């Protein structure tokens, strides 16, 4: 009898072929959900929300954060739109960071640092990408030929015949144009005149 019970329990184990779970969409839904969650971690306010609601005290949730580190592998990283999410995912592996994000001041600090990174990212990156200037010629090399002669000075006649210089705001409207400048004071006076006339 015992041998019959063992065979029945062996058939119910998860390794048996009839109990294997088959994902109906081949893991696409799980992939998208995990991708969305990882990208939400780019927002310090969301991390603060998780800390305030004590998600970081749950060992299962900490295990899930460790599991999500596979997104740092090259075959998955290409789907990440917000690279800060991976940085924060790495920081969330540290218990001190998880505890600090429960405080609003830490959230604001992380938010400011993220903003300054975005603000200066292009300039900081260009410093490393742009070519370096050419070195100055050595003293032992012969100097190039004589410098070119400067061009003779020319005079430009400035006439102020009758047209005053245009202010920068008037460049859009040609001088003498029938288009009037929008002036709220003049339009209010015109409206009052029209009411009296009519």
XYZ file of N, CA and C in Angstrom:
594
model
N 0.805 -1.192 0.000
C 0.000 0.000 0.000
C 0.844 1.249 0.000
N 1.914 1.191 0.771
C 2.769 2.361 0.838
C 3.370 2.675 -0.515
N 3.673 1.628 -1.277
C 4.279 1.878 -2.591
C 3.288 2.581 -3.513
N 1.987 2.335 -3.361
C 0.970 3.007 -4.168
C 0.860 4.477 -3.814
N 0.977 4.791 -2.536
C 0.916 6.189 -2.117
C 2.129 6.951 -2.613
N 3.276 6.310 -2.628
C 4.492 6.968 -3.109
C 4.382 7.270 -4.596
N 3.799 6.347 -5.355
C 3.665 6.591 -6.792
C 2.673 7.708 -7.063
N 1.598 7.797 -6.240
C 0.634 8.885 -6.408
C 1.266 10.227 -6.070
N 2.046 10.282 -4.993
C 2.686 11.545 -4.616
C 3.767 11.922 -5.620
N 4.394 10.941 -6.230
C 5.411 11.232 -7.244
C 4.759 11.834 -8.485
N 3.537 11.443 -8.788
C 2.844 11.972 -9.960
C 2.393 13.410 -9.736
N 2.224 13.822 -8.460
C 1.753 15.175 -8.160
C 2.884 16.173 -7.957
N 4.098 15.773 -8.075
C 5.218 16.698 -7.880
C 5.291 17.666 -9.044
N 5.829 18.845 -8.784
C 5.899 19.854 -9.854
C 6.775 19.443 -11.027
N 7.637 18.472 -10.833
C 8.512 18.064 -11.931
C 7.821 17.115 -12.898
N 6.665 16.626 -12.522
C 5.966 15.721 -13.424
C 5.415 16.518 -14.608
N 5.400 15.918 -15.781
C 5.008 16.639 -16.997
C 3.583 17.199 -16.980
N 2.650 16.562 -16.271
C 1.275 17.057 -16.363
C 1.014 18.280 -15.485
N 1.928 18.637 -14.552
C 1.725 19.795 -13.691
C 2.650 20.965 -14.026
N 3.340 20.933 -15.131
C 4.238 22.019 -15.507
C 3.406 23.198 -15.984
N 3.699 24.368 -15.419
C 2.957 25.576 -15.798
C 3.473 26.084 -17.132
N 2.588 26.324 -18.035
C 2.932 26.865 -19.342
C 2.361 28.268 -19.433
N 3.226 29.251 -19.557
C 2.781 30.646 -19.651
C 2.081 30.838 -20.993
N 0.846 31.361 -20.987
C 0.095 31.466 -22.255
C 0.722 32.411 -23.272
N 1.460 33.419 -22.819
C 2.056 34.358 -23.784
C 3.582 34.273 -23.804
N 4.118 33.125 -23.406
C 5.564 32.863 -23.406
C 6.355 33.884 -22.584
N 5.788 34.381 -21.498
C 6.496 35.278 -20.587
C 6.478 36.738 -20.986
N 5.752 37.084 -22.027
C 5.728 38.482 -22.477
C 5.123 39.402 -21.407
N 4.020 38.977 -20.804
C 3.358 39.800 -19.790
C 4.275 40.008 -18.585
N 4.933 38.945 -18.154
C 5.856 39.049 -17.012
C 7.017 39.964 -17.346
N 7.553 39.835 -18.553
C 8.653 40.685 -19.007
C 8.251 42.154 -18.951
N 7.075 42.483 -19.483
C 6.618 43.869 -19.505
C 6.360 44.416 -18.102
N 5.794 43.585 -17.225
C 5.537 44.029 -15.855
C 6.845 44.306 -15.106
N 7.815 43.411 -15.267
C 9.091 43.612 -14.586
C 9.842 44.804 -15.172
N 9.762 44.986 -16.479
C 10.396 46.139 -17.113
C 9.777 47.437 -16.591
N 8.458 47.472 -16.508
C 7.786 48.673 -16.014
C 8.164 48.960 -14.561
N 8.218 47.920 -13.742
C 8.573 48.129 -12.339
C 10.000 48.634 -12.207
N 10.928 48.031 -12.939
C 12.329 48.461 -12.858
C 12.457 49.915 -13.288
N 11.744 50.311 -14.336
C 11.837 51.693 -14.803
C 11.177 52.665 -13.830
N 10.210 52.212 -13.056
C 9.612 53.073 -12.026
C 10.641 53.415 -10.950
N 11.649 52.581 -10.797
C 12.667 52.828 -9.780
C 13.547 54.020 -10.134
N 13.425 54.576 -11.317
C 14.177 55.781 -11.681
C 13.617 57.010 -10.989
N 12.448 56.898 -10.379
C 11.789 58.027 -9.730
C 12.021 57.957 -8.217
N 12.801 58.885 -7.641
C 13.033 58.864 -6.199
C 11.747 58.995 -5.374
N 10.734 59.652 -5.921
C 9.469 59.780 -5.210
C 8.795 58.418 -5.070
N 8.908 57.573 -6.098
C 8.334 56.229 -6.027
C 9.090 55.378 -5.012
N 10.408 55.503 -4.978
C 11.198 54.761 -4.001
C 10.822 55.216 -2.587
N 10.611 56.517 -2.428
C 10.173 57.050 -1.138
C 8.808 56.459 -0.759
N 7.912 56.355 -1.725
C 6.597 55.760 -1.481
C 6.747 54.314 -1.002
N 7.616 53.543 -1.665
C 7.827 52.147 -1.261
C 8.380 52.070 0.160
N 9.293 52.979 0.490
C 9.879 52.980 1.826
C 8.848 53.391 2.872
N 8.024 54.393 2.563
C 7.008 54.852 3.508
C 5.965 53.765 3.796
N 5.670 52.976 2.802
C 4.676 51.918 2.966
C 5.302 50.589 3.377
N 6.538 50.635 3.835
C 7.252 49.501 4.439
C 7.431 48.294 3.519
N 7.521 48.528 2.236
C 7.808 47.424 1.322
C 9.225 46.900 1.554
N 10.121 47.769 1.958
C 11.523 47.371 2.135
C 11.740 46.571 3.408
N 10.724 46.403 4.233
C 10.825 45.571 5.418
C 10.425 44.128 5.119
N 9.852 43.883 3.951
C 9.417 42.547 3.548
C 10.580 41.811 2.883
N 10.970 40.675 3.453
C 12.105 39.908 2.912
C 11.823 39.405 1.501
N 10.573 39.089 1.205
C 10.230 38.624 -0.147
C 10.446 39.748 -1.162
N 10.114 40.963 -0.772
C 10.304 42.103 -1.677
C 11.799 42.371 -1.890
N 12.596 42.243 -0.837
C 14.048 42.411 -0.965
C 14.608 41.339 -1.904
N 14.097 40.129 -1.775
C 14.504 39.056 -2.687
C 14.123 39.366 -4.124
N 12.956 39.974 -4.316
C 12.510 40.354 -5.658
C 13.438 41.416 -6.244
N 13.878 42.370 -5.411
C 14.813 43.394 -5.888
C 16.146 42.763 -6.300
N 16.585 41.757 -5.561
C 17.826 41.045 -5.931
C 17.631 40.292 -7.236
N 16.470 39.676 -7.383
C 16.161 38.945 -8.607
C 16.180 39.871 -9.827
N 15.698 41.097 -9.653
C 15.595 42.038 -10.776
C 16.945 42.533 -11.275
N 18.018 42.188 -10.625
C 19.336 42.638 -11.081
C 19.721 42.036 -12.430
N 18.988 41.055 -12.901
C 19.287 40.514 -14.228
C 19.086 41.562 -15.320
N 18.372 42.657 -15.015
C 18.149 43.717 -16.008
C 19.448 44.451 -16.334
N 20.498 44.245 -15.566
C 21.780 44.894 -15.833
C 22.603 44.124 -16.863
N 22.134 42.974 -17.277
C 22.833 42.194 -18.296
C 22.580 42.803 -19.676
N 23.569 42.705 -20.560
C 23.454 43.378 -21.874
C 22.226 42.985 -22.690
N 21.779 41.731 -22.599
C 20.626 41.340 -23.421
C 19.313 41.950 -22.926
N 19.286 42.440 -21.686
C 18.079 43.074 -21.152
C 18.212 44.591 -21.052
N 19.425 45.070 -20.884
C 19.627 46.509 -20.652
C 19.183 47.342 -21.852
N 19.152 46.756 -23.016
C 18.749 47.508 -24.209
C 17.276 47.908 -24.180
N 16.484 47.304 -23.301
C 15.067 47.657 -23.202
C 14.812 48.771 -22.195
N 15.803 49.129 -21.409
C 15.649 50.147 -20.365
C 15.709 51.533 -20.995
N 14.694 52.346 -20.737
C 14.674 53.711 -21.262
C 15.231 54.712 -20.265
N 15.188 54.387 -18.987
C 15.637 55.294 -17.933
C 16.809 54.644 -17.197
N 18.037 54.968 -17.574
C 19.192 54.290 -16.972
C 19.330 54.528 -15.474
N 18.742 55.606 -14.963
C 18.809 55.837 -13.513
C 18.099 54.727 -12.747
N 17.177 54.043 -13.388
C 16.476 52.960 -12.704
C 17.453 51.862 -12.304
N 18.419 51.582 -13.162
C 19.405 50.553 -12.823
C 20.335 51.023 -11.713
N 20.637 52.311 -11.708
C 21.467 52.864 -10.647
C 20.746 52.751 -9.299
N 19.467 53.123 -9.281
C 18.701 53.028 -8.043
C 18.458 51.573 -7.651
N 18.293 50.685 -8.623
C 18.141 49.262 -8.311
C 19.384 48.744 -7.596
N 20.542 49.186 -8.050
C 21.798 48.804 -7.399
C 21.862 49.382 -5.979
N 21.467 50.643 -5.822
C 21.481 51.256 -4.496
C 20.485 50.585 -3.544
N 19.381 50.094 -4.066
C 18.366 49.456 -3.220
C 18.825 48.119 -2.663
N 19.928 47.607 -3.135
C 20.472 46.374 -2.560
C 21.075 46.648 -1.184
N 21.325 47.931 -0.877
C 21.917 48.340 0.393
C 20.813 48.724 1.384
N 20.844 48.118 2.573
C 19.813 48.379 3.590
C 19.855 49.830 4.072
N 21.041 50.429 4.138
C 21.137 51.824 4.581
C 20.411 52.761 3.621
N 20.564 52.520 2.320
C 19.874 53.358 1.332
C 18.365 53.164 1.435
N 17.927 51.932 1.601
C 16.479 51.668 1.716
C 15.895 52.401 2.925
N 16.618 52.392 4.043
C 16.132 53.076 5.241
C 16.155 54.591 5.062
N 17.185 55.110 4.390
C 17.303 56.557 4.195
C 16.202 57.090 3.293
N 15.760 56.304 2.335
C 14.738 56.791 1.398
C 13.364 56.918 2.044
N 13.220 56.504 3.288
C 11.957 56.710 4.001
C 11.810 58.164 4.440
N 12.907 58.912 4.470
C 12.879 60.303 4.914
C 12.706 61.235 3.715
N 11.823 62.222 3.822
C 11.586 63.145 2.698
C 12.836 63.912 2.279
N 13.718 64.227 3.219
C 14.941 64.949 2.866
C 15.843 64.141 1.940
N 15.914 62.842 2.172
C 16.726 61.974 1.308
C 16.121 61.885 -0.085
N 14.791 61.841 -0.118
C 14.116 61.795 -1.423
C 14.421 63.062 -2.211
N 14.331 64.223 -1.530
C 14.599 65.501 -2.207
C 16.053 65.592 -2.657
N 16.963 65.108 -1.838
C 18.380 65.119 -2.212
C 18.614 64.271 -3.459
N 18.042 63.073 -3.485
C 18.190 62.202 -4.653
C 17.580 62.846 -5.888
N 16.433 63.500 -5.714
C 15.772 64.159 -6.833
C 16.633 65.310 -7.375
N 17.199 66.118 -6.474
C 18.057 67.232 -6.911
C 19.298 66.725 -7.632
N 19.928 65.689 -7.076
C 21.135 65.153 -7.705
C 20.816 64.593 -9.094
N 19.668 63.965 -9.215
C 19.247 63.444 -10.515
C 19.026 64.591 -11.500
N 18.401 65.660 -11.032
C 18.174 66.823 -11.888
C 19.494 67.417 -12.354
N 20.454 67.603 -11.444
C 21.738 68.185 -11.821
C 22.495 67.281 -12.785
N 22.344 65.980 -12.631
C 22.974 65.067 -13.585
C 22.394 65.290 -14.974
N 21.064 65.356 -15.053
C 20.424 65.573 -16.361
C 20.782 66.937 -16.920
N 20.854 67.928 -16.077
C 21.149 69.289 -16.530
C 22.546 69.389 -17.127
N 23.507 68.741 -16.517
C 24.906 68.872 -16.932
C 25.418 67.687 -17.724
N 24.575 66.712 -17.995
C 25.036 65.495 -18.653
C 25.679 65.774 -20.007
N 25.023 66.572 -20.823
C 25.531 66.826 -22.178
C 26.884 67.519 -22.131
N 26.998 68.571 -21.293
C 28.265 69.299 -21.226
C 29.377 68.427 -20.664
N 29.071 67.642 -19.635
C 30.082 66.762 -19.070
C 30.514 65.713 -20.077
N 29.578 65.231 -20.854
C 29.889 64.205 -21.849
C 30.715 64.799 -22.990
N 30.393 66.031 -23.389
C 31.114 66.659 -24.487
C 32.575 66.907 -24.128
N 32.858 67.133 -22.850
C 34.244 67.345 -22.438
C 35.103 66.139 -22.779
N 34.502 64.949 -22.725
C 35.260 63.732 -22.986
C 35.206 63.303 -24.444
N 34.253 63.831 -25.200
C 34.083 63.414 -26.592
C 34.813 64.339 -27.555
N 34.739 65.651 -27.311
C 35.310 66.608 -28.250
C 36.816 66.418 -28.375
N 37.345 66.626 -29.589
C 38.789 66.437 -29.765
C 39.573 67.490 -28.990
N 40.722 67.094 -28.563
C 41.616 68.002 -27.831
C 42.273 68.955 -28.837
N 42.619 70.185 -28.410
C 43.299 71.107 -29.329
C 44.688 70.575 -29.668
N 45.169 70.953 -30.839
C 46.496 70.514 -31.278
C 47.563 71.138 -30.399
N 48.640 70.420 -30.166
C 49.711 70.982 -29.330
C 50.422 72.111 -30.056
N 50.996 73.005 -29.266
C 51.757 74.126 -29.825
C 53.017 73.589 -30.505
N 53.486 74.251 -31.614
C 54.701 73.781 -32.275
C 55.898 73.967 -31.342
N 56.836 73.070 -31.485
C 58.052 73.129 -30.670
C 58.919 74.307 -31.094
N 59.794 74.784 -30.185
C 60.642 75.955 -30.446
C 61.686 75.654 -31.518
N 62.106 74.419 -31.690
C 63.151 74.068 -32.656
C 62.648 73.992 -34.088
N 61.349 74.005 -34.316
C 60.849 73.901 -35.687
C 60.886 75.269 -36.347
N 61.153 75.299 -37.648
C 61.221 76.596 -38.339
C 59.845 77.257 -38.360
N 59.850 78.554 -38.229
C 58.615 79.330 -38.232
C 58.076 79.407 -39.647
N 56.774 79.432 -39.824
C 56.211 79.558 -41.168
C 56.553 80.929 -41.751
N 56.257 81.116 -43.019
C 56.556 82.345 -43.756
C 56.036 83.583 -43.047
N 56.334 84.760 -43.602
C 55.911 86.006 -42.968
C 54.385 86.078 -42.898
N 53.877 86.771 -41.887
C 52.424 86.869 -41.762
C 51.844 87.667 -42.925
N 50.635 87.387 -43.332
C 50.027 88.122 -44.452
C 49.816 89.591 -44.072
N 49.893 90.425 -45.099
C 49.718 91.865 -44.903
C 48.257 92.150 -44.558
N 47.993 93.031 -43.587
C 46.607 93.355 -43.259
C 45.955 94.128 -44.405
N 44.657 93.961 -44.538
C 43.907 94.649 -45.591
C 43.829 96.136 -45.247
N 43.835 96.994 -46.273
C 43.747 98.427 -46.002
C 42.412 98.753 -45.350
N 42.412 99.713 -44.438
C 41.152 100.054 -43.770
C 40.169 100.685 -44.751
N 38.936 100.355 -44.560
C 37.886 100.927 -45.405
C 36.918 101.684 -44.517
N 36.280 102.624 -45.113
C 35.296 103.400 -44.358
C 33.917 103.050 -44.858
N 32.997 102.998 -43.919
C 31.606 102.702 -44.248
C 30.800 103.935 -43.897
N 30.084 104.414 -44.869
C 29.288 105.616 -44.637
C 27.997 105.227 -43.933
N 27.717 105.891 -42.828
C 26.492 105.644 -42.082
C 25.576 106.823 -42.337
N 24.404 106.516 -42.847
C 23.456 107.597 -43.140
C 22.292 107.498 -42.183
N 21.887 108.612 -41.712
C 20.688 108.661 -40.872
C 19.705 109.617 -41.540
N 19.390 109.334 -42.778
C 18.605 110.233 -43.605
C 17.252 110.550 -42.991
N 16.478 109.657 -42.694
C 15.166 109.995 -42.159
C 14.572 108.809 -41.433
N 15.218 107.651 -41.544
C 14.656 106.481 -40.883
C 15.435 106.224 -39.596
N 14.756 106.296 -38.476
C 15.453 106.020 -37.220
C 15.804 104.534 -37.143
N 16.789 104.225 -36.323
C 17.199 102.826 -36.154
C 16.056 102.040 -35.523
N 15.818 100.862 -36.049
C 14.730 100.029 -35.551
C 15.148 99.333 -34.260
N 14.232 99.247 -33.337
C 14.515 98.473 -32.132
C 14.373 96.997 -32.494
N 14.927 96.121 -31.708
C 14.827 94.696 -32.034
C 13.388 94.210 -32.130
N 12.482 94.805 -31.404
C 11.091 94.365 -31.444
C 10.399 94.762 -32.739
N 10.953 95.710 -33.473
C 10.284 96.187 -34.678
C 10.783 95.500 -35.940
N 11.736 94.580 -35.821
C 12.245 93.937 -37.023
C 11.202 93.064 -37.696
N 10.230 92.584 -36.963
C 9.194 91.750 -37.560
C 8.233 92.544 -38.413
N 8.082 93.855 -38.156
C 7.163 94.693 -38.904
C 7.989 95.696 -39.703
N 7.902 95.687 -41.028
C 8.686 96.630 -41.833
C 8.281 98.072 -41.549
N 9.249 98.974 -41.665
C 8.976 100.397 -41.430
C 7.960 100.895 -42.448
N 7.011 101.670 -42.008
C 5.991 102.215 -42.900
C 4.891 101.226 -43.204
N 4.861 100.093 -42.524
C 3.854 99.077 -42.785
C 2.518 99.515 -42.194
N 1.449 99.008 -42.764
C 0.122 99.340 -42.253
C -0.232 98.469 -41.052
N 0.617 97.472 -40.755
C 0.357 96.629 -39.599
C 0.653 97.418 -38.336
N -0.270 97.418 -37.423
C -0.071 98.174 -36.192
C 0.462 97.255 -35.101
N 1.196 97.849 -34.204
C 1.729 97.105 -33.084
C 0.598 96.911 -32.084
N 0.527 95.753 -31.484
C -0.515 95.486 -30.491
C -0.197 96.269 -29.229
N -0.978 97.262 -28.956
C -0.820 98.057 -27.753
C -2.159 98.046 -27.049
N -2.196 97.471 -25.865
C -3.459 97.321 -25.143
C -4.087 98.666 -24.802
N -3.268 99.666 -24.524
C -3.837 100.974 -24.176
C -4.568 101.575 -25.365
N -3.976 101.491 -26.547
C -4.624 102.066 -27.730
C -5.888 101.306 -28.109
N -5.880 100.000 -27.973
C -7.061 99.233 -28.358
C -8.215 99.523 -27.408
N -7.929 99.790 -26.123
C -9.002 100.117 -25.180
C -9.619 101.463 -25.535
N -8.801 102.421 -25.926
C -9.317 103.727 -26.319
C -10.177 103.592 -27.564
N -9.719 102.785 -28.535
C -10.499 102.580 -29.748
C -11.852 101.961 -29.435
N -11.907 101.018 -28.497
C -13.169 100.391 -28.150
C -14.139 101.404 -27.547
N -13.621 102.275 -26.694
C -14.500 103.283 -26.082
C -15.044 104.233 -27.136
N -14.183 104.600 -28.094
C -14.637 105.499 -29.167
C -15.725 104.824 -29.994
N -15.552 103.538 -30.266
C -16.535 102.819 -31.080
C -17.876 102.732 -30.356
N -17.829 102.547 -29.030
C -19.088 102.470 -28.284
C -19.825 103.795 -28.331
N -19.101 104.915 -28.210
C -19.739 106.233 -28.242
C -20.301 106.551 -29.606
N -19.576 106.105 -30.658
C -20.025 106.400 -32.009
C -21.272 105.607 -32.357
N -21.363 104.432 -31.862
C -22.427 103.527 -32.271
C -23.683 103.642 -31.531
